[in-house]
mmCIF file of C-alpha atoms and ligand atoms in Angstrom:
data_model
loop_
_atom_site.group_PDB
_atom_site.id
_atom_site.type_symbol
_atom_site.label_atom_id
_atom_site.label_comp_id
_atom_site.label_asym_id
_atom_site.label_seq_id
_atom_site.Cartn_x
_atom_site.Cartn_y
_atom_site.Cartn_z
ATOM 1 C CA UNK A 1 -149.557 -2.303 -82.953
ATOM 2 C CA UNK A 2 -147.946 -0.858 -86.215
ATOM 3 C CA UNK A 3 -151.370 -2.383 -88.667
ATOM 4 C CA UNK A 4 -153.999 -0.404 -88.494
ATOM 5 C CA UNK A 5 -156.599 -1.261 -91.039
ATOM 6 C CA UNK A 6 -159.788 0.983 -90.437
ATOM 7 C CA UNK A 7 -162.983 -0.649 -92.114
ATOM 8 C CA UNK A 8 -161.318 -1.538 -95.513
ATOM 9 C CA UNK A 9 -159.266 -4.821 -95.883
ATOM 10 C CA UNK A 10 -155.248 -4.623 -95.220
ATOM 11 C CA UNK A 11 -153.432 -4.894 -98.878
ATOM 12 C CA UNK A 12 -151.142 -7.875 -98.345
ATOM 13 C CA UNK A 13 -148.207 -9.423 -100.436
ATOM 14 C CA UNK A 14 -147.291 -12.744 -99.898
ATOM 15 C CA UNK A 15 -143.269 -13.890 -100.218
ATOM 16 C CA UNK A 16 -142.889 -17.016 -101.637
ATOM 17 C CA UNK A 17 -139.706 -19.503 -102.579
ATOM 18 C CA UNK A 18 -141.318 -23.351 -103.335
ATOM 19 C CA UNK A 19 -144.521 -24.717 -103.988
ATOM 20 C CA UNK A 20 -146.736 -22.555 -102.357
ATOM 21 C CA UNK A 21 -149.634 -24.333 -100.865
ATOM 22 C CA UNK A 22 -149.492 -21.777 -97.832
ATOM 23 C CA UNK A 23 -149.862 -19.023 -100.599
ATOM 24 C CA UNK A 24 -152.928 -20.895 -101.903
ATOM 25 C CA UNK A 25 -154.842 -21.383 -98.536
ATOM 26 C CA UNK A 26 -154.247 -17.726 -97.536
ATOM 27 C CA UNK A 27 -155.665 -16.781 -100.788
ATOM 28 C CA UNK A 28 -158.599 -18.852 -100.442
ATOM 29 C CA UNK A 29 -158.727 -17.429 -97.160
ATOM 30 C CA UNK A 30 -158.997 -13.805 -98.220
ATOM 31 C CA UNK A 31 -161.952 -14.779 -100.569
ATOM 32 C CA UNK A 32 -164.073 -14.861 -97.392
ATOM 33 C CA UNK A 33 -166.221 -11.802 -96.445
ATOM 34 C CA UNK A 34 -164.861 -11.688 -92.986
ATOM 35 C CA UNK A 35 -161.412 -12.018 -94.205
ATOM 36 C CA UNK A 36 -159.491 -8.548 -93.201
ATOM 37 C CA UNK A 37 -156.839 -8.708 -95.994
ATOM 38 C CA UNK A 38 -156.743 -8.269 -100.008
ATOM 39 C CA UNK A 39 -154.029 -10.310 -101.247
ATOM 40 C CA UNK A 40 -152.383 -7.970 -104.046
ATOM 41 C CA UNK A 41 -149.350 -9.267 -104.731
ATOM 42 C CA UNK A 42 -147.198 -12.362 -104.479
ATOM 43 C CA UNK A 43 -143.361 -11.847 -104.632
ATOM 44 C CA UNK A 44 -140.566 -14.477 -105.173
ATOM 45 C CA UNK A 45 -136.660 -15.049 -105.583
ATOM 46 C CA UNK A 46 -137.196 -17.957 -107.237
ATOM 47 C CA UNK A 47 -138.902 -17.538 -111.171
ATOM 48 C CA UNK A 48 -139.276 -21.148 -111.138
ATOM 49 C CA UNK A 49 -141.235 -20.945 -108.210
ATOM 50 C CA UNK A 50 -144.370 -23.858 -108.561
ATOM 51 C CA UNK A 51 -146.550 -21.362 -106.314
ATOM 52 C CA UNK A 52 -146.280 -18.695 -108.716
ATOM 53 C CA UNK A 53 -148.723 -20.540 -111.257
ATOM 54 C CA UNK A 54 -151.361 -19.214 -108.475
ATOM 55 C CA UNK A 55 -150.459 -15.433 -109.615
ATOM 56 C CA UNK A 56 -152.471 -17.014 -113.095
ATOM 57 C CA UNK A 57 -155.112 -18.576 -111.894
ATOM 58 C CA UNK A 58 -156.214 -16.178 -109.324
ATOM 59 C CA UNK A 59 -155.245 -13.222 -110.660
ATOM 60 C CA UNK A 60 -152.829 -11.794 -108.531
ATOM 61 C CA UNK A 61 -149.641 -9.645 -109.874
ATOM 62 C CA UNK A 62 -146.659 -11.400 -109.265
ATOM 63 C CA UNK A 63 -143.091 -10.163 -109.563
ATOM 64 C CA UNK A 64 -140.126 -11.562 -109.337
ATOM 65 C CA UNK A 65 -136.597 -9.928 -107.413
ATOM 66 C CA UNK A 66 -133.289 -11.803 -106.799
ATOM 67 C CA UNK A 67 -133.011 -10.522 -103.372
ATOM 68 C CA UNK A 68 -129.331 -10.663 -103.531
ATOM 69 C CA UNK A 69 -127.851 -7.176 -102.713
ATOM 70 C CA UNK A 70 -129.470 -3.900 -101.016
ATOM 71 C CA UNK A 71 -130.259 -2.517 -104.642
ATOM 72 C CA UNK A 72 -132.466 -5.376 -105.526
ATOM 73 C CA UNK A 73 -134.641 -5.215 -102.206
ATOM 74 C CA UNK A 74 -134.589 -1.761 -102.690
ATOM 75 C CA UNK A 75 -136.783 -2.728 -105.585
ATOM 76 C CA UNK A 76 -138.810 -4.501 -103.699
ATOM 77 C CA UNK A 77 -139.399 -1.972 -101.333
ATOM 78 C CA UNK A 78 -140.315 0.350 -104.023
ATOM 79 C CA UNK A 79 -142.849 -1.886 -105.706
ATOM 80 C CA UNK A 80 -144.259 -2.407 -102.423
ATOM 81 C CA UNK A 81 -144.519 1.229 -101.391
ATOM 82 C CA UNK A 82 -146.385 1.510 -104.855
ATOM 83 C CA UNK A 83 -148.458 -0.658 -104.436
ATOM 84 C CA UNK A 84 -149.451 0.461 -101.049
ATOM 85 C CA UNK A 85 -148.812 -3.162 -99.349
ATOM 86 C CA UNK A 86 -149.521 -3.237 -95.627
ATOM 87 C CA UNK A 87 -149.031 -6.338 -94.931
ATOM 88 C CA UNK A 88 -146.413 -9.084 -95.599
ATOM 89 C CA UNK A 89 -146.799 -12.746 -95.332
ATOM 90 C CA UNK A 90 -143.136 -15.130 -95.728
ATOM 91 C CA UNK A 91 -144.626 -18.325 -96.422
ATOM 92 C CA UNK A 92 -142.454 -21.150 -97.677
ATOM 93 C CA UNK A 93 -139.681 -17.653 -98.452
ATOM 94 C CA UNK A 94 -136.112 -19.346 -98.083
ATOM 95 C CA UNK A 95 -134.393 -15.631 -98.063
ATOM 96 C CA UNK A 96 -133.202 -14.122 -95.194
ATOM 97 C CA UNK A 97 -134.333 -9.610 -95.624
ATOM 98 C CA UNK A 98 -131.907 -7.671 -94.113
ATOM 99 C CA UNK A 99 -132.527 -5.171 -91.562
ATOM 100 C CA UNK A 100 -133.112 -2.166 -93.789
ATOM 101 C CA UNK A 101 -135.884 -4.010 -95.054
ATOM 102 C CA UNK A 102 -137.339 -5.603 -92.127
ATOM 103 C CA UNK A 103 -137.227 -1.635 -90.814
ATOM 104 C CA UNK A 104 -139.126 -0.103 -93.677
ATOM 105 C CA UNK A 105 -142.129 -2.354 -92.376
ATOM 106 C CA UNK A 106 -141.960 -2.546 -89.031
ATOM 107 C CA UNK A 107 -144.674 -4.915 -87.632
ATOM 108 C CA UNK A 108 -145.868 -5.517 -90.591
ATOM 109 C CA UNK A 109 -144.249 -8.955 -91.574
ATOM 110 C CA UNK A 110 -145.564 -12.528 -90.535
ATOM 111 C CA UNK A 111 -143.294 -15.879 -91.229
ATOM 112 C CA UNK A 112 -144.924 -19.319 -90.799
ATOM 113 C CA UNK A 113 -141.785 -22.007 -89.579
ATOM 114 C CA UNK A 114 -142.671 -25.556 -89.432
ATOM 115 C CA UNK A 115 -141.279 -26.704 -85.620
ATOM 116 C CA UNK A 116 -142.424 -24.684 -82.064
ATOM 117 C CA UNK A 117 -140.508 -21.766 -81.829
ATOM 118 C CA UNK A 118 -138.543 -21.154 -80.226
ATOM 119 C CA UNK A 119 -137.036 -24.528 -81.082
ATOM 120 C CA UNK A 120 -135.685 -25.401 -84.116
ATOM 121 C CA UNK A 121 -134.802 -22.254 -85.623
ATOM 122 C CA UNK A 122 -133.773 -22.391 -89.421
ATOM 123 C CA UNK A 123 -133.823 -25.372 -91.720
ATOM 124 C CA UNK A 124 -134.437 -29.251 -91.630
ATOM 125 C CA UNK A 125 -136.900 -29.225 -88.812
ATOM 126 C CA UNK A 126 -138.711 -32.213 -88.715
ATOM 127 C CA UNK A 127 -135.013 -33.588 -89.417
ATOM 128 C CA UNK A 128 -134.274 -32.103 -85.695
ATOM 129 C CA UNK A 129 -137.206 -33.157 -84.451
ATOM 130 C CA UNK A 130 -137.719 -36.710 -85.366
ATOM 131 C CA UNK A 131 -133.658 -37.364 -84.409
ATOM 132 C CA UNK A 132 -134.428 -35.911 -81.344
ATOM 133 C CA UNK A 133 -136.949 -38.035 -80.244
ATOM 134 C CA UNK A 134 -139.398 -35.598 -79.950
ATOM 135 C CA UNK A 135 -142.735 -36.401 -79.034
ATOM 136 C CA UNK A 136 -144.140 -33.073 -80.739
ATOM 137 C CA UNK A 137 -143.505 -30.821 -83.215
ATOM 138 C CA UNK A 138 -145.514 -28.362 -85.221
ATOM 139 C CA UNK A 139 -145.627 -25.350 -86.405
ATOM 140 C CA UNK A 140 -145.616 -21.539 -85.367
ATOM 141 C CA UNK A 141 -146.299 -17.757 -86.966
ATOM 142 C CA UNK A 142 -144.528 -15.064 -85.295
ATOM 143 C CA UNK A 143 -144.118 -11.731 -86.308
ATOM 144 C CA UNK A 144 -140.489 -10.890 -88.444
ATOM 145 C CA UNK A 145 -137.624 -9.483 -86.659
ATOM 146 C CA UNK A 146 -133.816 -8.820 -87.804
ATOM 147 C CA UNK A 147 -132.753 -11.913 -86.215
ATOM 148 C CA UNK A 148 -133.549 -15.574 -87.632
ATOM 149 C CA UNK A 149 -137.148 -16.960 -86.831
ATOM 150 C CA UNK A 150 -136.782 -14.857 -83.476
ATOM 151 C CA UNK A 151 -139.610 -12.508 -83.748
ATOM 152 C CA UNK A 152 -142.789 -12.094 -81.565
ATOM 153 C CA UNK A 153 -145.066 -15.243 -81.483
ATOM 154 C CA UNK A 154 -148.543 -15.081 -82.534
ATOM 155 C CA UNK A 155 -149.798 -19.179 -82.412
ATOM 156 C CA UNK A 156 -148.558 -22.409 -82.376
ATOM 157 C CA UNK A 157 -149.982 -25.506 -83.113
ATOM 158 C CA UNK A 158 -149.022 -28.781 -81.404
ATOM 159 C CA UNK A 159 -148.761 -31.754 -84.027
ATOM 160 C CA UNK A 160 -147.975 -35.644 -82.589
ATOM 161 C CA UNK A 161 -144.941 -37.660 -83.727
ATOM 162 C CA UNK A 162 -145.594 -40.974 -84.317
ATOM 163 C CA UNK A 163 -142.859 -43.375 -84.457
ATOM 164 C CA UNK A 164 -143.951 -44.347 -87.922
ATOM 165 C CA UNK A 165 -142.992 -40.844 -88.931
ATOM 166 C CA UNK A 166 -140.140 -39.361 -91.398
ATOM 167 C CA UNK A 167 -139.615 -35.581 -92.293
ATOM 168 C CA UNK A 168 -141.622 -36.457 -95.471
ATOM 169 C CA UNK A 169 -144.926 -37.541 -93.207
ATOM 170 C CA UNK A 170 -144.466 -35.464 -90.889
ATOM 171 C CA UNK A 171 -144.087 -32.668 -93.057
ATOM 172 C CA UNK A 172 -147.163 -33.301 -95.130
ATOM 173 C CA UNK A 173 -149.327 -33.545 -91.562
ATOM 174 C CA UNK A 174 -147.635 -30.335 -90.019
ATOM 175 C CA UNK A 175 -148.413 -28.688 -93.825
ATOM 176 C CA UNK A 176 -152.071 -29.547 -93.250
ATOM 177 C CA UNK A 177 -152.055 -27.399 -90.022
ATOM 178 C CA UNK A 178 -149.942 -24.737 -91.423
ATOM 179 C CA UNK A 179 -152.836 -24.192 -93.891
ATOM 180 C CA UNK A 180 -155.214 -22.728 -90.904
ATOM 181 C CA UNK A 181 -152.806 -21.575 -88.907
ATOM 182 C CA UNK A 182 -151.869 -19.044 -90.859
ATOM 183 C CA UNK A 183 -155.528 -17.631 -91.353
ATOM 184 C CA UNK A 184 -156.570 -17.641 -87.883
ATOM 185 C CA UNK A 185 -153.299 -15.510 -86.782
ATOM 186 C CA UNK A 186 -154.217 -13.105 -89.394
ATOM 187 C CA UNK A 187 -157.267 -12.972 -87.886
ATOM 188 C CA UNK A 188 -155.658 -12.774 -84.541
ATOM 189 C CA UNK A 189 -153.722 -9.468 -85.259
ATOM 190 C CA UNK A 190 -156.170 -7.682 -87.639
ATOM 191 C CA UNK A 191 -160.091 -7.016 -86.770
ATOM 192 C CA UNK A 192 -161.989 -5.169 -88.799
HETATM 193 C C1 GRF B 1 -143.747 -24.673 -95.056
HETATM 194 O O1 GRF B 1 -143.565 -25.815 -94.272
HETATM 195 C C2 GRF B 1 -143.294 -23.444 -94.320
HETATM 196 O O2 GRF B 1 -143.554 -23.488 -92.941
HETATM 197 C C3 GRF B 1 -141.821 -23.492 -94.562
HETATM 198 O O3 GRF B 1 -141.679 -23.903 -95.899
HETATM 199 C C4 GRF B 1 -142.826 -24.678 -96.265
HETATM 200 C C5 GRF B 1 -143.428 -24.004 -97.465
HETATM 201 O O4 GRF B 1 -144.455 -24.739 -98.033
HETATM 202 N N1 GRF B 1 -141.196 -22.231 -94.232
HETATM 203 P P1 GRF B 1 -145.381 -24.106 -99.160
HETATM 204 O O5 GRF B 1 -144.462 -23.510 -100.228
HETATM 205 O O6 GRF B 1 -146.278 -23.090 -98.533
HETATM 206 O O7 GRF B 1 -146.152 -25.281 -99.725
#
């Protein structure tokens, strides 16, 4: 596998588009001794971004990029270079990278997506899920690929339906196991 982290802890930038509550749990995840990454830098398209207050109150250089042509990511690509990230974590990131960029780190970029891959690719999931009758849904991290939420699987976890459900309850309960999901398949790929 493309990481390789040695004994020191993997530099990691986190994407972000929204609120950013996965961006909060994986930094309070990196706070812990055992944690194998350093979370340097959090990234967004978005300036209005809620999750980018965390950049302030942890301490964390953010940066903001538009994303929208090759010149801009190339930015992106540059600060990370710079900054010697290793690791990149999409988490709530509603832009697609193209394949240039996807290329320059190869490996070395997780996604979270709230349904079971591979179902529900793309957007409204629990919409999908809950017209579908669908007993289950969830949420899955895989590894980033050029093609849409298609990339290599690392865990799932199963979350129960209940007829009582919308997409707003069922996305607050599938949020709540997004928040350790995401930790324990970082610890799944990377041990020190
Ligand atoms: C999460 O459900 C994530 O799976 C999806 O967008 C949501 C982002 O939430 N891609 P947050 O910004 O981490 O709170």
């Amino acid at each position: 596998m493309a990481l390789s982290t040695g004994s020191k802890k993997v530099k990691t930038a986190i994407f972000i588009s929204g609120t950013g509550s996965n961006l909060k749990s994986l930094i309070k995840f990196s706070k812990h001794k055992k944690s194998p990454i350093i979370i340097n830098m959090i990234i967004s398209n978005n300036s209005k971004a809620k999750g980018l207050r965390y950049s302030k109150i942890y301490k964390i250089k953010k940066k903001v990029f538009d994303f929208k042509n090759a010149l801009s990511e190339k930015k992106v690509i540059n600060e990370l270079k710079k900054n010697n990230i290793d690791l990149i974590c999409l988490a709530g990131f509603m832009k697609i990278l193209s394949k240039n960029f996807i290329n320059n780190f190869k490996g070395k970029i997780l996604n979270i997506h709230p349904s079971l891959l591979p179902k529900y690719k793309g957007l409204n999931t629990h919409e999908r899920a809950i017209k579908n009758k669908d007993k289950y849904s969830g949420c899955t991290v895989h590894f980033v690929n050029s093609k849409l939420d298609s990339g290599k699987i690392i865990n799932q976890k199963k979350v129960k339906i209940s007829k009582f459900d919308n997409s707003k309850t069922l996305a607050k309960k599938i949020l709540i196991e997004e928040h350790k999901l995401y930790p324990a398949a970082i610890m799944k790929i990377l041990s020190l």
